[in-house]
Coordinates of C-alpha atoms in Angstrom, one line a residue:
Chain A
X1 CA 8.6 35.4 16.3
X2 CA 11.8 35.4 14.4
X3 CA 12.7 39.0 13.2
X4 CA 14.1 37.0 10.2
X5 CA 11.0 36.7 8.6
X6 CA 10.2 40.4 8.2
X7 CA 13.0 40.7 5.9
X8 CA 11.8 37.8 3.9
X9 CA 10.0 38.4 1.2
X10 CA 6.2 37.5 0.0
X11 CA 7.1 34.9 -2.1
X12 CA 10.1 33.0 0.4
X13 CA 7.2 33.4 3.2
X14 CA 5.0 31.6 0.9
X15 CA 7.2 28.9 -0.5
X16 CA 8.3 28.4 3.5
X17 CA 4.5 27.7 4.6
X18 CA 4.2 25.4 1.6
X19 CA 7.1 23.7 3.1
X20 CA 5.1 23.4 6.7
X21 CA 6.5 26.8 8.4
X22 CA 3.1 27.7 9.8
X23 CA 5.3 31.1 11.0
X24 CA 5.8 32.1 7.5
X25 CA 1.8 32.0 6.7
X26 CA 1.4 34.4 9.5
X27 CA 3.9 36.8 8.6
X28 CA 2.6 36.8 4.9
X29 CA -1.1 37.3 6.2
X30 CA -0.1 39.7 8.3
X31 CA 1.2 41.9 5.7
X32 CA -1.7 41.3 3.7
X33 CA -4.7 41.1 5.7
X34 CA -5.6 44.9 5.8
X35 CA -4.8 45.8 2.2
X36 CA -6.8 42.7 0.7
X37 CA -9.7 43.3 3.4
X38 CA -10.1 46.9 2.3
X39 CA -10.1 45.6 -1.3
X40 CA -12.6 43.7 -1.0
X41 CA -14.6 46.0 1.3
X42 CA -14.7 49.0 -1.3
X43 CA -15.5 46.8 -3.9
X44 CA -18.7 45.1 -2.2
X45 CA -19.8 48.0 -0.4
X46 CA -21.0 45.3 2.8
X47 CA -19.0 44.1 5.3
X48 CA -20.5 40.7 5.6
X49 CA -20.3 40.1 2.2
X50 CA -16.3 41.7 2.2
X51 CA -15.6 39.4 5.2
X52 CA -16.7 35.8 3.7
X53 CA -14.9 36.7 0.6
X54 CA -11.6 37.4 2.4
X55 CA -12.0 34.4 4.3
X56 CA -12.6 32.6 1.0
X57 CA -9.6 34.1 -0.8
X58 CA -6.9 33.3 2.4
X59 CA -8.5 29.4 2.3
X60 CA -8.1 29.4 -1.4
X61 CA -4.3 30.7 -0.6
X62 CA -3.7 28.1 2.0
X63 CA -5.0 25.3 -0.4
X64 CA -3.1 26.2 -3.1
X65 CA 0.1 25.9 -0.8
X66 CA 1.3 22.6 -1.8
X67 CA 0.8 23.9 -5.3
X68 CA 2.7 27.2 -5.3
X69 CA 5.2 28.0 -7.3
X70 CA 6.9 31.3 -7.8
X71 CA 5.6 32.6 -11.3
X72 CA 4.1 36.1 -10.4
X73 CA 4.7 38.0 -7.4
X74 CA 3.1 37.0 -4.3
X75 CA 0.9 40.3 -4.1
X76 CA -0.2 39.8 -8.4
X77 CA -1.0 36.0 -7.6
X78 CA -3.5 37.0 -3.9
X79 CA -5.2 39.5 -5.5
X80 CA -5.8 37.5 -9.1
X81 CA -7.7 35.1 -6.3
X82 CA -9.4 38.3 -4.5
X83 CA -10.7 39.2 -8.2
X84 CA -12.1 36.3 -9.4
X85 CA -13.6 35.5 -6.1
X86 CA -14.6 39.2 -6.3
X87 CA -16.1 38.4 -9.7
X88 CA -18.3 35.1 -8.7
X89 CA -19.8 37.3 -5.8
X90 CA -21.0 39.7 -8.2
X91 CA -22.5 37.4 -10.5
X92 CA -23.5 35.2 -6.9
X93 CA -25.5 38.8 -6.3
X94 CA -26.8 39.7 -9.4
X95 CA -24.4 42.5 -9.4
X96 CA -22.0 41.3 -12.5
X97 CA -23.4 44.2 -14.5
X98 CA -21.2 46.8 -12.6
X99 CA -18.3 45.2 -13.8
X100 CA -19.0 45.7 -17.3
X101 CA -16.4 47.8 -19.5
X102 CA -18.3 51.0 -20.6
X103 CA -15.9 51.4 -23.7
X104 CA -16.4 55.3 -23.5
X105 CA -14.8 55.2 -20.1
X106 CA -12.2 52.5 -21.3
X107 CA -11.2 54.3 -24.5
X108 CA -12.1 58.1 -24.2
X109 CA -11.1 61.3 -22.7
X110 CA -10.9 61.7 -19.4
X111 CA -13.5 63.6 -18.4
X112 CA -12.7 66.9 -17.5
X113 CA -15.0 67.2 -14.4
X114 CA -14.9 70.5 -12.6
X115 CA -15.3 70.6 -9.1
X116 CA -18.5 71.7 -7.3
X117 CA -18.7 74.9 -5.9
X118 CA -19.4 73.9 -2.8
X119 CA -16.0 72.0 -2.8
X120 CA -13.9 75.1 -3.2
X121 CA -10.5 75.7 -1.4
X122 CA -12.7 78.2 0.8
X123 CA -14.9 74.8 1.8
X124 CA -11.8 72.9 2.6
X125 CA -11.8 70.6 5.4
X126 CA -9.1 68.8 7.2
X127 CA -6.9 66.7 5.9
X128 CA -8.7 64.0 7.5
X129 CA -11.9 64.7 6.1
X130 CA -10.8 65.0 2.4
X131 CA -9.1 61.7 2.8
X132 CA -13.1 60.3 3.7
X133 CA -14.1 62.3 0.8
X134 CA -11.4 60.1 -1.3
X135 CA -12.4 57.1 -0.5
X136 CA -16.2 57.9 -0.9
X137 CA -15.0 58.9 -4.3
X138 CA -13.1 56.0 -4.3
X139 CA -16.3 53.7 -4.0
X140 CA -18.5 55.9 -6.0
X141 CA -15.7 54.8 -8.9
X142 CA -17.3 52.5 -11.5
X143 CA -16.3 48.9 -10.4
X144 CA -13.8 48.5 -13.3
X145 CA -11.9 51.9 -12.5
X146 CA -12.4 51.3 -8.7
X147 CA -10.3 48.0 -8.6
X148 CA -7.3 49.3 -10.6
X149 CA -7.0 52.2 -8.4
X150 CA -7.8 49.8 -5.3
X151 CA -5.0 47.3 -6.8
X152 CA -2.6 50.0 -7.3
X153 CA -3.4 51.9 -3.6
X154 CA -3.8 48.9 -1.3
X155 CA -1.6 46.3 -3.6
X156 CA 1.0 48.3 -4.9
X157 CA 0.8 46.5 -8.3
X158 CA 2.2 48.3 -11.0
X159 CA -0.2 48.8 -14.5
X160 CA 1.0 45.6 -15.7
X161 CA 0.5 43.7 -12.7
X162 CA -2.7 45.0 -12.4
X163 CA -3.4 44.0 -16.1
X164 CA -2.4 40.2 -15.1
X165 CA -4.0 40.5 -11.7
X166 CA -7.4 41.2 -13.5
X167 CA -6.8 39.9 -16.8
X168 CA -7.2 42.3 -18.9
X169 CA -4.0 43.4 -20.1
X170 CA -1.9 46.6 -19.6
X171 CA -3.5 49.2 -21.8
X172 CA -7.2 48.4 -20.2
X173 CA -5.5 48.7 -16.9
X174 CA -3.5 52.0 -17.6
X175 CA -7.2 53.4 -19.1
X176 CA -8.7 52.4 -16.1
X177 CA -6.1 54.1 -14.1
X178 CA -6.3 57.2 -15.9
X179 CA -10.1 57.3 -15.7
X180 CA -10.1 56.4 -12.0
X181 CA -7.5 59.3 -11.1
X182 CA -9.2 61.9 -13.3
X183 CA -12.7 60.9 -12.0
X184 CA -11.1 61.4 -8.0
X185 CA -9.2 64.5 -8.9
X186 CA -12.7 66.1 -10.6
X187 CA -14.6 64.6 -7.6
X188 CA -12.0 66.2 -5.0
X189 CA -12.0 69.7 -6.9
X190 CA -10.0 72.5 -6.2
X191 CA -9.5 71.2 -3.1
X192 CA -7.1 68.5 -4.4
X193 CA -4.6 70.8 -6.0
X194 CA -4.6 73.4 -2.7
X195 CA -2.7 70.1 -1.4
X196 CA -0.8 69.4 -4.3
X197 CA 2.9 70.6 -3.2
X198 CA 3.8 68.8 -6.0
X199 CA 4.0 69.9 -9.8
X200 CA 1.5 68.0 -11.7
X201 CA 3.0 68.9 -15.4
X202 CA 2.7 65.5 -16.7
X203 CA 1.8 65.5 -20.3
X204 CA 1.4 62.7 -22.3
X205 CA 2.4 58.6 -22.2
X206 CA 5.4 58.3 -21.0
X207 CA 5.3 54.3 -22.5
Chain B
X1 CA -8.7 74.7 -13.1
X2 CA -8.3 71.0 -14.2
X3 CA -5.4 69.9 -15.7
X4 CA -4.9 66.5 -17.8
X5 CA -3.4 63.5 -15.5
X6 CA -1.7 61.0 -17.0
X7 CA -0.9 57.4 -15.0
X8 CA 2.4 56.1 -14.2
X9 CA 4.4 53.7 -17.0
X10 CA 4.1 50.2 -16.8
X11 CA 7.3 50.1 -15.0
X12 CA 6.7 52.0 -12.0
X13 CA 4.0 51.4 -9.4
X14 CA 1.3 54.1 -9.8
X15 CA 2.0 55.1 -6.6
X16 CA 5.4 56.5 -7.6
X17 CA 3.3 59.3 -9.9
X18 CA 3.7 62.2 -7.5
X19 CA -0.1 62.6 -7.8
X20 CA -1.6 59.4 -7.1
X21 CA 0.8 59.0 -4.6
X22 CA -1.0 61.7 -3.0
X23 CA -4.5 60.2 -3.3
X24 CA -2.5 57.0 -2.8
X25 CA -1.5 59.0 1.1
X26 CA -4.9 60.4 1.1
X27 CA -6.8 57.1 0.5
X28 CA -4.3 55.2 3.0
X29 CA -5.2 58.0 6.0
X30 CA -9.0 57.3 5.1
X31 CA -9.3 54.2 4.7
X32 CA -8.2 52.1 7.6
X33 CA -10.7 49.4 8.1
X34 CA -9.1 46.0 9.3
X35 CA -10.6 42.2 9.3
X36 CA -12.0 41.5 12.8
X37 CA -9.9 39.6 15.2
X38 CA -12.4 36.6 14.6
X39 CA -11.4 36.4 11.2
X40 CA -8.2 36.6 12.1
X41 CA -7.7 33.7 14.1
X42 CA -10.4 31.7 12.3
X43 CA -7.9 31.7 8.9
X44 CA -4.5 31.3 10.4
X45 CA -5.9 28.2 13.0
X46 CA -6.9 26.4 8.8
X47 CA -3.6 27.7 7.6
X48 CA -2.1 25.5 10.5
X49 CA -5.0 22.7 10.5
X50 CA -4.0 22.3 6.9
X51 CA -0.1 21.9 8.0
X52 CA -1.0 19.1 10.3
X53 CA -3.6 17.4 8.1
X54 CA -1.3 17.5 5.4
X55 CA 1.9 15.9 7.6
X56 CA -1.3 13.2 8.6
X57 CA -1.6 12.5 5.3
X58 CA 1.8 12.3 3.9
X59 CA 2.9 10.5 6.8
X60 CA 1.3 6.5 6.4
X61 CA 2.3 6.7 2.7
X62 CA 5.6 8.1 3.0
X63 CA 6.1 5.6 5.7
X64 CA 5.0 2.4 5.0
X65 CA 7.0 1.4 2.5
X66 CA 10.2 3.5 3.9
X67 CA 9.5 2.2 7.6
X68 CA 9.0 -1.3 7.4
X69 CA 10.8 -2.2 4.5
X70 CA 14.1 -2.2 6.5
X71 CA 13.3 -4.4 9.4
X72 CA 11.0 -6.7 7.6
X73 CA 14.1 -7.4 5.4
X74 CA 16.6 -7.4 8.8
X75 CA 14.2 -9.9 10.6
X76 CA 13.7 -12.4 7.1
X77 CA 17.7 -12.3 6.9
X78 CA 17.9 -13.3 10.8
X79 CA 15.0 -16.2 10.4
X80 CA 16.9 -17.4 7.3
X81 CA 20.6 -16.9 8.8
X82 CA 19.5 -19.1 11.9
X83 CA 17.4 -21.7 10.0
X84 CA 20.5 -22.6 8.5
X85 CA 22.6 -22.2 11.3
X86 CA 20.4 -24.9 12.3
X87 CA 20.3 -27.2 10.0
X88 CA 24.0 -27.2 9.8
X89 CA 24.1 -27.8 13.4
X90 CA 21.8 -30.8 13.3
X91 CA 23.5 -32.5 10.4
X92 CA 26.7 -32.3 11.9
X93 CA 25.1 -33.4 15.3
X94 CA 23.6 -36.3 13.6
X95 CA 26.5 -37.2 11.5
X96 CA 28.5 -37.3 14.5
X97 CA 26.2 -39.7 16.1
X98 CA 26.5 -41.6 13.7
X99 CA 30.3 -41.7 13.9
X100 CA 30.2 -42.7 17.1
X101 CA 27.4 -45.2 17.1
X102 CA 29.9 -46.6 14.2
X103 CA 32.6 -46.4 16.2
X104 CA 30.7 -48.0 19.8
X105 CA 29.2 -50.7 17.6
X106 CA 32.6 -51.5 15.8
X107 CA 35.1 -52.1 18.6
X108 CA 33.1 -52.4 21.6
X109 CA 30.9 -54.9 20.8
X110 CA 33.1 -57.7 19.7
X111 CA 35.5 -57.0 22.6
X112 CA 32.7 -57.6 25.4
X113 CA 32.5 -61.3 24.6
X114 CA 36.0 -61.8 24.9
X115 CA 36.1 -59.7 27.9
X116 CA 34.0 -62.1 29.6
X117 CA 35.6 -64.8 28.2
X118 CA 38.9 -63.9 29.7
X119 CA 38.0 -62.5 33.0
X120 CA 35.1 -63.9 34.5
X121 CA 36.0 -64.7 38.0
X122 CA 39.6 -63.0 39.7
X123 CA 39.9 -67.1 40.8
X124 CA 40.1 -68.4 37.8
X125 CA 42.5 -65.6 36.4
X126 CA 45.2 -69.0 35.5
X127 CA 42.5 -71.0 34.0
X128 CA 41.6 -68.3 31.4
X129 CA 44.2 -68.1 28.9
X130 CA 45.5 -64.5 28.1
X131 CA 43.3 -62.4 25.7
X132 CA 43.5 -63.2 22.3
X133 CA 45.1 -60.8 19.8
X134 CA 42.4 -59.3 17.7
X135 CA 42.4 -58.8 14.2
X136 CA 39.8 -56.7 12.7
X137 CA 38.8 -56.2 9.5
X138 CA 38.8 -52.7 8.6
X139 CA 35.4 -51.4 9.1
X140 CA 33.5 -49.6 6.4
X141 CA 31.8 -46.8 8.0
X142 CA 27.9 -46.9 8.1
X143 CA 25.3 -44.6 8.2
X144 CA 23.0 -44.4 11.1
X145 CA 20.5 -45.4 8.9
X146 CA 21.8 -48.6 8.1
X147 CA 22.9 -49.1 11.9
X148 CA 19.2 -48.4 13.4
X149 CA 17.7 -50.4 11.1
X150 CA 16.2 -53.7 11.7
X151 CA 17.3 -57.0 10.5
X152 CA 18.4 -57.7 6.9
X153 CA 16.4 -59.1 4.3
X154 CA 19.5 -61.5 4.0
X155 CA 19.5 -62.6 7.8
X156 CA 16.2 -63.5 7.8
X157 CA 16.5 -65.6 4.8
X158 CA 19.4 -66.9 6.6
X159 CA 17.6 -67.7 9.6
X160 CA 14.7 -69.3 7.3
X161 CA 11.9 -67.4 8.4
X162 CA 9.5 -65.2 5.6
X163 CA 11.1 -62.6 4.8
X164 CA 9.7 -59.1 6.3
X165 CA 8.1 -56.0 4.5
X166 CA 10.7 -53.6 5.3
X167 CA 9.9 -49.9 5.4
X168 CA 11.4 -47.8 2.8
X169 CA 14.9 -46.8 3.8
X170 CA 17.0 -44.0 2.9
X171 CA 19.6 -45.5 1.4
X172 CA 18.9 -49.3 0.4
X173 CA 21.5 -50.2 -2.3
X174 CA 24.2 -48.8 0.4
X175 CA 23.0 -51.2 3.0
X176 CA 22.6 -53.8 1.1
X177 CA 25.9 -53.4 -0.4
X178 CA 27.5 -53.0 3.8
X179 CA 26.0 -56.1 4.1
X180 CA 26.7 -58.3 1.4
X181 CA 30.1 -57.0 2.6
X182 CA 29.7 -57.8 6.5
X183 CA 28.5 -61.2 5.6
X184 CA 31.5 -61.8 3.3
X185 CA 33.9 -61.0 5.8
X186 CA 32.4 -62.2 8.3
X187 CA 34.3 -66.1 8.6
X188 CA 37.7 -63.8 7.7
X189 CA 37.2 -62.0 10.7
X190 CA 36.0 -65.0 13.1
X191 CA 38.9 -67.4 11.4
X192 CA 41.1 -64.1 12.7
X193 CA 39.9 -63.4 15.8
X194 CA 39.3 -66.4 17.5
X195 CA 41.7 -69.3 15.8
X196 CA 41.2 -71.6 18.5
X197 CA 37.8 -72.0 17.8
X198 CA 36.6 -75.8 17.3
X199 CA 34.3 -76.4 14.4
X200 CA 31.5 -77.3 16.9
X201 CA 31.8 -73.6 17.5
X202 CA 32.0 -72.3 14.6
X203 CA 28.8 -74.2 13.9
X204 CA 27.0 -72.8 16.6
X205 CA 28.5 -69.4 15.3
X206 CA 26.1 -70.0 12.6
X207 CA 23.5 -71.2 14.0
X208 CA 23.9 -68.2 16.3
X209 CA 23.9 -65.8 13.4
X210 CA 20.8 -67.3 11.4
X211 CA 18.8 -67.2 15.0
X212 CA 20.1 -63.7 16.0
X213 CA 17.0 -61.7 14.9
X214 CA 14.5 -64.0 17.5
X215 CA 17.0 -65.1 20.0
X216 CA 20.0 -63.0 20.7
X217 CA 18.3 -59.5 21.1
X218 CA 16.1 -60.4 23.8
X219 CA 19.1 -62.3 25.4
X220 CA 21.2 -58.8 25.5
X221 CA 18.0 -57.2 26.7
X222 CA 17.7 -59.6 29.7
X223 CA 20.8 -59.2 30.5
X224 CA 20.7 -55.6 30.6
X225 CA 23.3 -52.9 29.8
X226 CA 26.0 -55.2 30.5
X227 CA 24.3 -58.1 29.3
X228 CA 27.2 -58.0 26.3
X229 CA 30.3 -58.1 28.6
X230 CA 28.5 -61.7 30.4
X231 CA 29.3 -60.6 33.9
X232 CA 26.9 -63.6 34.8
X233 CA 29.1 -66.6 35.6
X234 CA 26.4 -68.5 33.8
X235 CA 27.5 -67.2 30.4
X236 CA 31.2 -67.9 30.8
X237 CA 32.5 -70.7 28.8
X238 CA 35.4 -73.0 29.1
X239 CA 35.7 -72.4 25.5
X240 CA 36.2 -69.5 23.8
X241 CA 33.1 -68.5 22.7
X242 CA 32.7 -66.9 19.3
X243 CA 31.9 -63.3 18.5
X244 CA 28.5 -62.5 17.4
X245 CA 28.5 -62.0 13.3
X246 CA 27.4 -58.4 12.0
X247 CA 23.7 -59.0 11.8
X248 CA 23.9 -60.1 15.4
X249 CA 25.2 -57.4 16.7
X250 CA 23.0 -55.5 14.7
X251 CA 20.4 -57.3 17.0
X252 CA 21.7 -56.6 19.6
X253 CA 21.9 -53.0 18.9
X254 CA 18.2 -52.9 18.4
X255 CA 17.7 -55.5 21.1
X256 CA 19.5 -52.8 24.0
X257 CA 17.2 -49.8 22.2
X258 CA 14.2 -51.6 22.7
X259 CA 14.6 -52.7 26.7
X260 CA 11.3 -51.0 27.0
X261 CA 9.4 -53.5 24.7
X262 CA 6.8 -55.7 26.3
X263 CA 6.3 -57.7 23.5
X264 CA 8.7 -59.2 21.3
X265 CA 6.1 -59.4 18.2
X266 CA 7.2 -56.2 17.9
X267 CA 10.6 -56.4 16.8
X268 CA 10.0 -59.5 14.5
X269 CA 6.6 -58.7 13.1
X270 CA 6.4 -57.2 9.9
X271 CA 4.5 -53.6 10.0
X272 CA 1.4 -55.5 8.9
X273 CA 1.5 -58.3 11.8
X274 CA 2.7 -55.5 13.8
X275 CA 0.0 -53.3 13.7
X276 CA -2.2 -56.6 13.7
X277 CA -0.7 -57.4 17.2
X278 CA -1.4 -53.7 18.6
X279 CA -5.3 -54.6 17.1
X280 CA -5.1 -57.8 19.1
X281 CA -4.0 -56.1 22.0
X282 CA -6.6 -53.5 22.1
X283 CA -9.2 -56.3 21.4
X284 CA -7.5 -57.9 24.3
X285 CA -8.5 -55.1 26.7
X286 CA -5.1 -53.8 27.0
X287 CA -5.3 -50.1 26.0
X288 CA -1.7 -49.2 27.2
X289 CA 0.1 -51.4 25.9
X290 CA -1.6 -51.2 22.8
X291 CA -0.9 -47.6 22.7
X292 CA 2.9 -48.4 23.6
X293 CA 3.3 -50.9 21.0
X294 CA 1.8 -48.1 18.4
X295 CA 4.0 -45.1 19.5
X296 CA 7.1 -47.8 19.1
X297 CA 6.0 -48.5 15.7
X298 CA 5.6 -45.0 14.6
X299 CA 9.2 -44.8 16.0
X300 CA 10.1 -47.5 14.0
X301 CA 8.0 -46.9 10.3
X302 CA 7.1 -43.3 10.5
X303 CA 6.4 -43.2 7.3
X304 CA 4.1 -46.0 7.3
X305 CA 0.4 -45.7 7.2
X306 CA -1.9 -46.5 10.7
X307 CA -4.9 -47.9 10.2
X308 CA -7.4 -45.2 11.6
X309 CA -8.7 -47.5 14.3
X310 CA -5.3 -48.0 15.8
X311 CA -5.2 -44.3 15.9
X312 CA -7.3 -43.5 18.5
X313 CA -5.1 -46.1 20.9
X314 CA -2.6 -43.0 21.2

């Protein structure tokens, strides 16, 4: 394949397969295939179910090529699809209630959860094994919290573009953040901060 | 031993915030689940099935119009270019037919007679007296029309016999007006040509003109294509003899077209008796000539109307 298309970006790719350059689609769903399947697998829990929505989602993507126009990026505009496909297969499975805002957790503290004893830096595991205890804290998020923080791990969208990409605006999305973060942190305990190099004095909105 | 985390700004990705950028890290190394290959090739063989159905569909509309519209256009110019090439052609073609069936008629005709007069037998050469100066009387061209038509309404009257139906012809105040002209001229150009001639000839001139229809046509047509030049001693006469008027050798015109014709009804006959001569013919048994006589008349009056039983002789 052309190395030229690597340095292309999501939208070019996409405008080029909407202009019949079948090479440019693969690129694209190459980039995106993994983040957007992981998506929707945390989300529904079910492989099955993950797999027919990400098949739905790409057909929605290639039927909307003759369509596409550049008004978002690429990345906002796939996973807008991924949501409100996510969305009808909730409410398809009777499972819309997890998606519900619980306005204590949209507007509140974060909760200040401290970590289990049995999760203390003298219980730490591998590196490899608190990453499965992230993402099992990752899926044991509320749906809400879970797909900002899946938007902004395996998208990359920023707060606002996670506020367009699930249509709720930028201070839900930030809450959401903020709750999803504090919930992982609490849930990963002590353990979290013995691999914190970093210095997490961060007070206040920046915004 | 928890300590407040606030998310990144709405400029930068969260993943710039040093700390979830580390649970971003830590997430990434634990989650690494990937769509089966299945999947895989089952959406990127629709992303290029949709290509291909797409070009299928744009194609016949984008086409149709764009395709065809060029050499539908190219091939309507060529029929119409040549069409008229054609016509042009022909009218020229015909037009110079008629020129020179004007131009046979006119000074080849009324020199055959004298021809004959002057040289019929190599013998006689001192007998004959030399040929006669001509003087013609400038000839008013003629359209083939006029010259393939039959005898004149005026010659017949001339000749005392009813006058005929004549089929509709193209141009009839023309003729008419050519002949009242040819008939006018026509003791000029006699008095010119052949002054010697004795008044018992020039009374046999007429006779000759008023009988030309009946008489002189078959005449030219037994003598054949020379009949006109007399190369039969038979027709040589002491005397000069006098030149056949207009009408006659409109006769005789029609008389050498028509060597073919078996029956001599049909060149006097009006269409009616005509077509009643090609209804005694078939009552008469005789199918082919019958059938003859009608493809000569639809020669002659194709415009005129044939009896549906005479139809089925062709």
């Amino acid at each position: 394949m052309d190395e030229s298309y690597a340095l292309r970006t999501d939208e070019t790719l996409m405008l080029a397969y909407r202009d019949g350059d079948a090479a440019a689609f693969e690129v694209l769903y190459g980039r995106h295939r993994g983040r957007l399947y992981r998506y929707l697998l945390h989300q529904c829990g079910q492989r099955e179910q993950a797999d027919e929505l990400f098949q739905e989602i790409w057909m929605s993507v290639i039927r909307a090529r003759s369509g596409y126009e550049v008004s978002a990026k690429f990345t906002t505009w796939l996973f807008r699809i991924a949501h409100n496909r996510l969305i009808d297969g909730f409410r398809a499975c009777g499972r819309l209630a997890e998606f519900e805002v619980d306005v204590r957790d949209e507007e509140g503290e974060v909760p200040d959860v401290p970590a289990p004893a049995s999760e203390q830096p003298e219980h730490l595991l591998e590196r490899t094994q608190l990453a499965g205890r992230l993402v099992s804290a990752v899926e044991a998020l509320p749906a809400p919290q879970r797909e900002a923080f899946l938007l902004a791990a395996e998208g990359g969208l920023t707060v606002e573009e996670i506020g367009q990409a699930t249509g709720t605006g930028f201070e839900t999305a930030k809450s959401r953040l903020r709750y999803a973060y504090a919930r992982l942190r609490a849930d990963l305990g002590d353990v979290y901060e013995t691999y914190e190099s970093c210095d997490l004095q961060y007070s206040g909105d920046s915004r | 031993m928890t300590r407040p985390l606030t998310p990144p700004t709405a400029n930068t990705t969260p993943a710039d915030h040093p700390v979830s950028n580390e649970l971003h890290a830590l997430y990434r190394e634990g989650s690494t689940v990937e769509p089966g290959p299945l999947l895989d090739r089952r959406i990127l063989a629709a992303a290029k099935a949709e290509l291909t159905s797409d070009l299928r569909r744009s194609r016949p509309s984008r086409s149709w119009w764009k395709v065809l519209l060029v050499p539908v256009a190219t091939v309507a110019i060529g029929v119409l270019g040549v069409s008229l090439a054609w016509r042009v052609v022909d009218q020229q073609e015909r037009e110079l037919r008629a020129a020179m069936s004007v131009v046979e008629t006119q000074p080849t005709a009324p020199e055959a007679p004298v021809g004959a007069v002057t040289a019929p037998a190599p013998s006689d050469a001192t007998a004959v007296p030399p040929p006669l100066p001509t003087v013609e009387a400038p000839v008013t061209p003629r359209s083939p029309v006029i010259e393939a038509s039959k005898p004149s309404r005026s010659e017949a009257k001339i000749a005392g016999q009813p006058v005929p139906a004549e089929a509709p012809k193209a141009f009839p105040q023309q003729e008419n007006q050519l002949k009242a002209e040819a008939l006018a001229s026509e003791p000029e150009r006699q008095a010119a040509r052949a002054p010697s001639v004795s008044p018992r000839t020039d009374a046999a001139l007429k006779k000759r003109g008023a009988d030309a229809i009946m008489d002189e046509a078959p005449e030219a047509d037994a003598s054949g294509a020379s009949g006109l030049a007399g190369s039969a001693p038979a027709s040589v006469s002491p005397m000069p003899v006098a030149r056949p008027s207009y009408d006659n050798r409109l006769a005789e015109k029609e008389g050498r077209a028509k060597t073919e014709v078996s029956a001599h009804v049909d060149d006097a006959a009006t269409p009616e008796d005509w077509l009643k001569h090609i209804r005694q013919l078939r009552e008469a048994g005789r199918d082919a000539d019958a059938a003859q006589s009608l493809a000569r008349f639809r020669l002659r009056y194709p415009d005129h109307v044939v009896p549906g039983d005479l139809i089925q002789t062709k």
